[in-house]
Short mmCIF file of C-alpha atoms in Angstrom, two decimals:
data_model
loop_
_atom_site.label_atom_id
_atom_site.label_comp_id
_atom_site.label_asym_id
_atom_site.label_seq_id
_atom_site.Cartn_x
_atom_site.Cartn_y
_atom_site.Cartn_z
CA MET A 1 -7.19 195.32 5.41
CA ARG A 2 -6.71 194.03 8.97
CA LYS A 3 -10.40 194.60 9.67
CA LEU A 4 -11.25 192.41 6.66
CA MET A 5 -8.85 189.74 7.88
CA GLY A 6 -10.48 189.85 11.28
CA LEU A 7 -13.92 189.42 9.75
CA TRP A 8 -12.70 186.41 7.78
CA VAL A 9 -11.27 184.84 10.92
CA LEU A 10 -14.62 185.32 12.63
CA PHE A 11 -16.33 183.49 9.81
CA ILE A 12 -13.85 180.63 9.74
CA TYR A 13 -14.01 180.21 13.51
CA GLY A 14 -17.75 179.92 13.48
CA PHE A 15 -17.68 177.56 10.51
CA ALA A 16 -14.72 175.32 11.33
CA SER A 17 -14.71 174.95 15.12
CA LYS A 18 -15.79 171.59 16.46
CA CYS A 19 -15.94 170.38 20.03
CA VAL A 20 -15.33 166.67 20.33
CA ASP A 21 -14.99 164.84 23.65
CA GLY A 22 -14.60 168.14 25.49
CA PHE A 23 -11.58 169.28 23.51
CA GLU A 24 -11.80 172.29 21.21
CA TYR A 25 -10.79 171.27 17.72
CA LEU A 26 -10.02 174.77 16.55
CA ASN A 27 -8.27 174.45 13.20
CA LEU A 28 -6.10 177.54 12.94
CA THR A 29 -3.57 175.84 10.74
CA GLU A 30 -5.14 176.61 7.39
CA LEU A 31 -7.17 179.79 7.51
CA PRO A 32 -7.00 180.59 3.77
CA PHE A 33 -6.62 184.36 4.03
CA GLU A 34 -4.96 184.58 0.63
CA SER A 35 -7.82 182.76 -1.09
CA PHE A 36 -10.42 185.48 -0.77
CA PRO A 37 -10.73 188.90 -2.41
CA GLY A 38 -10.18 191.84 -0.13
CA VAL A 39 -8.11 189.85 2.33
CA SER A 40 -4.35 190.45 2.28
CA ALA A 41 -4.74 191.94 -1.18
CA VAL A 42 -5.14 188.53 -2.74
CA SER A 43 -5.51 189.97 -6.23
CA ALA A 44 -1.97 191.35 -5.92
CA TYR A 45 -0.61 187.94 -4.93
CA ASN A 46 -2.27 185.86 -7.66
CA PRO A 47 -0.88 182.63 -6.18
CA VAL A 48 -0.02 179.58 -8.24
CA ILE A 49 -2.74 176.92 -7.95
CA VAL A 50 -1.35 173.41 -7.48
CA GLY A 51 -3.21 170.15 -8.07
CA LEU A 52 -3.49 167.16 -5.74
CA THR A 53 -1.48 164.02 -6.50
CA LEU A 54 -2.63 160.80 -4.86
CA ILE A 55 0.27 158.49 -4.01
CA GLN A 56 0.12 155.49 -6.30
CA GLY A 57 0.75 152.19 -4.57
CA ALA A 58 0.40 153.67 -1.08
CA ALA A 59 -2.66 151.57 -0.20
CA ALA A 60 -0.77 148.36 -1.02
CA LYS A 61 1.73 149.34 1.68
CA GLY A 62 -1.04 150.08 4.17
CA ALA A 63 -0.27 153.79 3.89
CA VAL A 64 -3.82 155.14 3.98
CA CYS A 65 -5.90 157.91 5.52
CA LEU A 66 -8.16 157.25 8.51
CA ASP A 67 -10.94 156.02 6.19
CA GLY A 68 -8.67 153.85 4.03
CA THR A 69 -8.36 156.26 1.09
CA SER A 70 -5.00 157.03 -0.52
CA PRO A 71 -2.94 159.92 0.85
CA GLY A 72 -1.72 162.74 -1.34
CA TYR A 73 0.39 165.84 -1.81
CA HIS A 74 0.64 168.96 -3.96
CA LEU A 75 3.93 169.47 -5.86
CA ASP A 76 5.06 172.56 -7.74
CA HIS A 77 8.32 171.83 -9.54
CA GLY A 78 11.38 174.01 -9.09
CA SER A 79 13.39 175.71 -11.82
CA GLY A 80 16.75 177.30 -12.49
CA SER A 81 19.00 177.45 -9.44
CA GLY A 82 16.28 175.73 -7.38
CA ALA A 83 15.77 172.73 -9.66
CA HIS A 84 17.61 170.43 -7.26
CA SER A 85 16.33 171.95 -4.02
CA TRP A 86 13.29 170.58 -2.19
CA LEU A 87 10.97 172.05 0.44
CA ILE A 88 8.45 169.71 2.09
CA GLN A 89 5.63 171.40 4.02
CA LEU A 90 3.69 169.08 6.34
CA GLU A 91 0.07 170.11 6.67
CA GLY A 92 -1.39 170.77 10.12
CA GLY A 93 -4.89 170.23 11.43
CA GLY A 94 -5.07 169.01 15.03
CA TRP A 95 -5.34 165.39 16.19
CA CYS A 96 -7.96 162.86 17.23
CA ASP A 97 -7.69 161.06 20.56
CA SER A 98 -10.74 158.79 20.62
CA VAL A 99 -12.68 156.50 18.31
CA ARG A 100 -15.51 159.00 18.28
CA SER A 101 -13.36 161.97 17.29
CA CYS A 102 -11.43 159.94 14.69
CA VAL A 103 -14.69 158.67 13.14
CA TYR A 104 -15.80 162.29 12.83
CA ARG A 105 -12.43 163.19 11.30
CA LYS A 106 -13.00 160.58 8.55
CA THR A 107 -15.68 162.89 7.14
CA THR A 108 -13.23 165.79 6.69
CA ARG A 109 -10.17 166.55 4.57
CA HIS A 110 -8.05 165.69 7.62
CA GLY A 111 -9.19 162.08 7.57
CA SER A 112 -9.94 161.27 3.96
CA SER A 113 -8.53 162.25 0.59
CA THR A 114 -12.11 162.12 -0.72
CA TYR A 115 -12.70 165.46 0.98
CA MET A 116 -9.36 167.09 0.17
CA GLU A 117 -9.34 170.12 -2.11
CA LYS A 118 -8.24 169.01 -5.56
CA GLN A 119 -6.33 172.27 -6.01
CA ILE A 120 -4.88 174.70 -3.46
CA PRO A 121 -3.04 178.05 -3.66
CA PHE A 122 0.63 178.09 -2.70
CA THR A 123 1.39 181.19 -0.61
CA GLY A 124 4.01 182.22 1.93
CA ILE A 125 6.86 179.74 2.13
CA LEU A 126 5.23 177.84 -0.77
CA SER A 127 4.95 180.85 -3.09
CA ASN A 128 6.64 180.67 -6.50
CA LYS A 129 7.42 184.41 -6.61
CA ALA A 130 10.71 185.91 -5.48
CA LYS A 131 8.97 189.04 -4.15
CA GLU A 132 6.86 186.85 -1.83
CA ASN A 133 9.32 184.09 -0.97
CA PRO A 134 12.85 185.33 -1.67
CA ASP A 135 14.85 182.25 -0.71
CA PHE A 136 12.68 179.28 -1.70
CA PHE A 137 10.48 180.53 -4.56
CA ASN A 138 12.12 178.43 -7.28
CA TRP A 139 12.59 175.25 -5.26
CA ASN A 140 10.53 172.12 -5.70
CA ARG A 141 7.79 172.87 -3.15
CA VAL A 142 5.53 170.15 -1.73
CA LYS A 143 2.58 170.27 0.62
CA LEU A 144 1.98 166.81 2.11
CA ARG A 145 -1.66 166.49 3.11
CA TYR A 146 -2.50 165.41 6.64
CA CYS A 147 -5.14 162.69 6.94
CA ASP A 148 -4.18 160.53 9.92
CA GLY A 149 -4.59 162.44 13.17
CA ALA A 150 -1.30 161.78 14.97
CA SER A 151 1.21 164.07 13.23
CA PHE A 152 2.23 161.37 10.71
CA ALA A 153 3.41 159.16 13.59
CA GLY A 154 0.80 156.47 14.31
CA ASP A 155 0.61 152.87 13.15
CA GLY A 156 -2.41 150.79 14.14
CA GLU A 157 -6.06 150.22 13.34
CA ASP A 158 -9.52 149.78 14.82
CA LYS A 159 -11.33 147.30 12.61
CA ALA A 160 -14.66 147.62 14.41
CA ALA A 161 -14.74 151.39 13.80
CA GLU A 162 -13.16 151.01 10.33
CA LEU A 163 -10.29 153.31 11.29
CA GLU A 164 -6.74 153.15 9.95
CA PHE A 165 -4.04 154.87 11.99
CA ARG A 166 -1.23 154.88 9.43
CA GLY A 167 0.49 158.24 9.72
CA GLN A 168 4.00 156.79 9.87
CA ARG A 169 3.34 154.71 6.75
CA ILE A 170 1.94 157.77 4.95
CA TRP A 171 5.13 159.65 5.78
CA SER A 172 7.29 156.80 4.45
CA ALA A 173 5.22 156.27 1.29
CA ALA A 174 5.25 159.99 0.51
CA MET A 175 9.00 160.29 0.97
CA GLU A 176 9.58 157.20 -1.21
CA ASP A 177 7.35 158.62 -3.93
CA LEU A 178 9.03 162.02 -3.87
CA MET A 179 12.49 160.46 -3.93
CA SER A 180 11.45 158.67 -7.12
CA LYS A 181 10.35 162.00 -8.60
CA GLY A 182 13.69 163.72 -8.25
CA MET A 183 14.13 164.43 -4.55
CA SER A 184 16.87 161.76 -4.39
CA ASN A 185 19.01 164.17 -6.45
CA ALA A 186 18.51 167.09 -4.08
CA ASN A 187 21.51 169.16 -3.09
CA GLN A 188 19.41 171.16 -0.62
CA ALA A 189 16.31 170.14 1.36
CA LEU A 190 14.13 171.69 4.04
CA LEU A 191 11.43 169.84 6.00
CA SER A 192 8.84 172.24 7.33
CA GLY A 193 5.34 172.11 8.79
CA CYS A 194 2.84 174.10 10.79
CA SER A 195 0.94 173.22 13.98
CA ALA A 196 0.39 169.42 14.02
CA GLY A 197 2.66 169.50 10.95
CA GLY A 198 5.19 171.51 12.94
CA LEU A 199 5.22 168.77 15.55
CA ALA A 200 5.58 166.24 12.71
CA SER A 201 8.59 168.11 11.29
CA ILE A 202 10.29 167.68 14.67
CA LEU A 203 9.31 164.01 14.98
CA HIS A 204 10.58 163.21 11.47
CA CYS A 205 13.51 165.62 11.22
CA ASP A 206 16.34 163.11 11.60
CA GLU A 207 14.47 160.56 9.46
CA PHE A 208 14.33 163.18 6.72
CA ARG A 209 18.06 163.83 7.07
CA ASP A 210 18.75 160.10 6.70
CA LEU A 211 17.06 160.01 3.28
CA PHE A 212 19.96 161.94 1.74
CA PRO A 213 23.71 161.56 1.40
CA GLY A 214 25.89 163.55 3.76
CA SER A 215 26.71 166.03 1.01
CA THR A 216 23.08 167.24 0.84
CA LYS A 217 22.30 170.32 2.94
CA VAL A 218 19.31 169.28 5.08
CA LYS A 219 17.54 171.29 7.78
CA CYS A 220 14.11 171.37 9.46
CA LEU A 221 11.65 174.10 10.39
CA SER A 222 8.84 173.82 12.92
CA ASP A 223 6.17 176.53 12.73
CA ALA A 224 3.75 176.69 15.70
CA GLY A 225 4.71 173.16 16.71
CA LEU A 226 6.18 173.89 20.14
CA PHE A 227 3.30 172.46 22.17
CA LEU A 228 3.94 172.69 25.90
CA ASP A 229 2.82 170.43 28.73
CA ALA A 230 1.57 173.48 30.60
CA ALA A 231 -0.96 173.75 33.41
CA ASP A 232 -4.34 175.03 32.27
CA VAL A 233 -6.38 177.68 34.09
CA SER A 234 -7.87 175.05 36.41
CA GLY A 235 -4.47 173.63 37.33
CA GLY A 236 -4.96 170.52 35.21
CA HIS A 237 -3.05 169.38 32.14
CA THR A 238 -5.63 169.33 29.34
CA LEU A 239 -3.12 168.88 26.53
CA ARG A 240 -1.20 166.07 28.26
CA THR A 241 -4.43 164.16 28.78
CA PHE A 242 -5.38 164.71 25.16
CA PHE A 243 -1.96 163.75 23.76
CA GLY A 244 -2.06 160.63 25.92
CA GLY A 245 -5.23 159.58 24.10
CA VAL A 246 -3.69 160.25 20.70
CA VAL A 247 -0.54 158.26 21.48
CA SER A 248 -2.32 155.22 22.93
CA LEU A 249 -5.16 155.07 20.39
CA GLN A 250 -3.03 155.43 17.26
CA GLY A 251 -0.03 153.29 18.18
CA VAL A 252 2.39 156.20 18.21
CA GLN A 253 4.74 154.78 20.86
CA LYS A 254 6.65 152.48 18.51
CA ASN A 255 7.54 155.41 16.24
CA LEU A 256 8.78 157.83 18.89
CA PRO A 257 12.55 158.37 19.22
CA SER A 258 14.18 155.87 21.57
CA THR A 259 16.43 158.70 22.79
CA CYS A 260 13.28 159.92 24.56
CA THR A 261 11.29 156.77 25.31
CA ASN A 262 14.25 155.10 27.01
CA HIS A 263 13.80 157.49 29.93
CA LEU A 264 10.35 159.11 29.58
CA ASP A 265 6.79 157.85 29.05
CA PRO A 266 5.39 157.88 25.48
CA THR A 267 3.05 160.82 26.07
CA SER A 268 5.95 162.96 27.28
CA CYS A 269 7.81 162.01 24.10
CA PHE A 270 5.02 163.45 21.95
CA PHE A 271 5.84 166.87 23.40
CA PRO A 272 8.55 168.63 21.33
CA VAL A 273 10.40 170.00 24.35
CA ASN A 274 11.43 166.44 25.22
CA LEU A 275 12.66 165.74 21.69
CA ILE A 276 14.53 168.82 20.48
CA ALA A 277 17.66 168.30 22.60
CA ASN A 278 18.40 165.00 20.84
CA ILE A 279 17.74 166.05 17.23
CA LYS A 280 21.00 165.96 15.31
CA THR A 281 19.76 167.84 12.23
CA PRO A 282 19.76 171.67 12.34
CA LEU A 283 16.29 172.83 13.42
CA PHE A 284 14.57 176.21 13.38
CA ILE A 285 11.73 176.85 15.83
CA LEU A 286 9.24 179.55 14.85
CA ASN A 287 6.51 180.13 17.42
CA ALA A 288 4.28 182.82 18.83
CA ALA A 289 4.94 183.25 22.55
CA TYR A 290 1.17 183.45 23.08
CA ASP A 291 0.24 180.75 20.60
CA SER A 292 -3.48 181.20 19.80
CA TRP A 293 -4.20 177.49 19.55
CA GLN A 294 -2.55 176.74 22.88
CA VAL A 295 -4.31 179.63 24.61
CA GLN A 296 -7.67 178.42 23.31
CA SER A 297 -7.35 174.67 23.54
CA SER A 298 -4.63 173.93 26.08
CA LEU A 299 -4.45 176.81 28.56
CA ALA A 300 -8.04 178.03 28.71
CA PRO A 301 -10.34 175.44 27.11
CA THR A 302 -13.99 175.65 28.15
CA SER A 303 -13.59 172.31 29.95
CA ALA A 304 -11.13 173.99 32.34
CA ASP A 305 -13.15 177.21 32.59
CA PRO A 306 -16.78 176.22 33.30
CA SER A 307 -17.58 179.64 34.77
CA GLY A 308 -16.56 181.37 31.52
CA TYR A 309 -14.08 183.69 33.26
CA TRP A 310 -11.63 183.26 30.37
CA HIS A 311 -14.21 183.36 27.56
CA ASP A 312 -13.58 186.89 26.31
CA CYS A 313 -9.83 186.80 26.88
CA ARG A 314 -9.29 183.55 25.01
CA LEU A 315 -11.02 184.98 21.93
CA ASN A 316 -9.46 188.44 21.98
CA HIS A 317 -6.29 189.33 23.90
CA GLU A 318 -7.48 192.94 24.26
CA HIS A 319 -10.23 191.67 26.57
CA CYS A 320 -7.78 190.01 28.99
CA SER A 321 -7.52 191.31 32.54
CA GLU A 322 -4.20 192.18 34.13
CA ALA A 323 -4.29 188.87 36.02
CA GLN A 324 -4.97 186.92 32.83
CA ILE A 325 -2.10 188.61 31.00
CA LEU A 326 0.12 187.70 33.95
CA PHE A 327 -0.94 184.05 33.55
CA LEU A 328 -0.06 184.22 29.86
CA GLN A 329 3.32 185.77 30.69
CA VAL A 330 4.03 182.72 32.85
CA PHE A 331 3.26 180.56 29.80
CA ARG A 332 5.71 182.63 27.71
CA ASN A 333 8.37 182.18 30.40
CA HIS A 334 7.70 178.42 30.35
CA MET A 335 8.29 178.43 26.59
CA LEU A 336 11.54 180.38 26.86
CA THR A 337 12.82 178.06 29.58
CA ALA A 338 11.90 175.02 27.49
CA ILE A 339 14.04 176.14 24.53
CA LYS A 340 16.99 177.51 26.50
CA GLY A 341 19.24 174.50 25.93
CA PHE A 342 18.11 174.16 22.33
CA SER A 343 19.00 177.78 21.60
CA MET A 344 22.58 177.28 22.74
CA ALA A 345 23.43 174.99 19.81
CA ASN A 346 24.96 177.05 17.02
CA GLN A 347 23.25 175.00 14.31
CA ASN A 348 19.73 175.77 15.56
CA GLY A 349 17.58 178.82 14.82
CA LEU A 350 14.87 180.60 16.75
CA PHE A 351 12.14 183.19 16.15
CA ILE A 352 9.78 183.60 19.12
CA ASN A 353 7.57 186.65 18.62
CA SER A 354 5.19 188.05 21.22
CA CYS A 355 2.03 187.72 19.16
CA PHE A 356 -1.33 186.02 19.62
CA ALA A 357 -0.89 183.99 16.44
CA HIS A 358 -0.59 180.45 15.12
CA CYS A 359 1.17 179.30 11.93
CA GLN A 360 3.06 182.14 10.28
CA THR A 361 4.86 180.48 7.35
CA GLU A 362 2.01 179.69 4.95
CA ARG A 363 0.21 183.04 5.15
CA GLN A 364 1.72 185.67 2.92
CA HIS A 365 1.07 188.59 5.27
CA THR A 366 3.03 187.00 8.10
CA TRP A 367 5.72 185.23 6.03
CA PHE A 368 6.90 188.09 3.80
CA ALA A 369 5.02 191.32 3.15
CA ASP A 370 5.46 195.05 3.73
CA ASP A 371 3.86 194.82 7.17
CA SER A 372 5.01 191.36 8.27
CA PRO A 373 5.88 190.75 11.93
CA LEU A 374 9.42 191.73 12.89
CA ILE A 375 11.81 191.09 15.73
CA GLY A 376 14.25 193.95 15.67
CA ASN A 377 14.29 194.88 12.00
CA LYS A 378 14.00 191.40 10.52
CA GLY A 379 10.93 189.39 9.54
CA ILE A 380 10.26 185.67 9.49
CA ALA A 381 11.16 184.81 5.88
CA LEU A 382 14.54 186.55 5.98
CA SER A 383 15.30 185.07 9.39
CA VAL A 384 14.61 181.54 8.15
CA GLY A 385 16.60 182.19 4.97
CA ASP A 386 19.60 183.65 6.82
CA TRP A 387 19.63 180.60 9.08
CA TYR A 388 19.15 177.99 6.34
CA PHE A 389 21.86 179.41 4.07
CA ASP A 390 24.23 180.12 6.98
CA ARG A 391 24.29 183.82 6.18
CA GLU A 392 24.07 184.51 9.90
CA GLY A 393 22.86 182.91 13.09
CA VAL A 394 19.28 183.66 14.14
CA LYS A 395 18.27 183.49 17.81
CA ALA A 396 15.47 186.06 17.91
CA ILE A 397 13.30 186.36 21.04
CA ASP A 398 10.79 189.18 21.27
CA CYS A 399 10.15 191.41 24.26
CA PRO A 400 6.94 190.51 26.19
CA TYR A 401 3.45 191.59 25.13
CA PRO A 402 2.39 194.32 24.46
CA CYS A 403 5.66 195.83 23.20
CA ASP A 404 5.57 194.39 19.64
CA LYS A 405 3.48 196.60 17.34
CA THR A 406 4.19 194.53 14.19
CA CYS A 407 2.09 191.48 15.20
CA HIS A 408 -0.85 190.17 13.21
CA HIS A 409 -2.95 189.09 16.19
CA LEU A 410 -5.75 186.61 15.64
CA VAL A 411 -9.15 187.58 17.03
CA PHE A 412 -12.16 185.25 17.19
CA LYS A 413 -15.89 185.55 17.51
#
């Protein structure tokens, strides 16, 4: 089964990778393993298929995708004990930092609802089956589609290029629409997201809390959203430069928390490590210590490795030299240092596993399955559930690579 998954990743990498303005736009956030026979025993999962809902009236509020089309979401209604509980999953899919890259993005599902799938399977944290999603299966589950390019945080436009940077307005219009459809009566709510959506769940966490009365139990979950301002293999800061372009182009500054911007520059305030200390709402951080996206596009992008020394390592961890693994261990230590203060707050949760992975909540095999990744004897789904329902505190940090044999490592062609 893992060989089949590896083959599918190879195909997706070759099909979906784009290189725009020297930055690798590797979309690892939505590899649809569960959508194809032979991969993760999809026939056994038989996921619910959920249709796309375009947000009526969003365009009138200027809440539009990059190309001016209406944004949308997929909603599967809850039942029974979960009828008044809501889980919002923010879609990931990278960012665009220049007019050129954003114009390209307009021709994809991450920039236009015209290209969005009209139906998608709900798996992992979105599954409607107790055996696949024990704590949230009967909740109202929503996947908010991502079509701006700045983690639902920008507000601006480029008329000459016919680009709309309206991520913040999309967020607001979606929340308003969902509140009108029953979310205002929620007694429990969880804002989640993966990758760029994981960053968005951090950016919007306290805003989400403020939608509800104090009696509503509200928490946030960031999956693979802990992007670090780390030095790349050339000693530069590829991701900082890139994030700086995103923030300035899309008008993100005005929507960043003042608790950060009153003492740091806007680009620094797009990095989660500078935000998490001031978030009042309980937050759970789920991240791979050797995040595949960050290894590929932040630590060892081809722009920082012109000689190709890192080529084999960045695609397959088993091809890394001892010196390269040491470099990656320094990155892991950077991550652990960055979340040290965050982890001390009793209300917060943590699951940092030593895998070469990215986004572990939406894929069934990593979220909750017989061979899901574990830290100690507990997997991701039960860790998140124990934390959300206050069954016990969760501050799980894995031992360094290669000690964890439960990982589902991603390997690329």
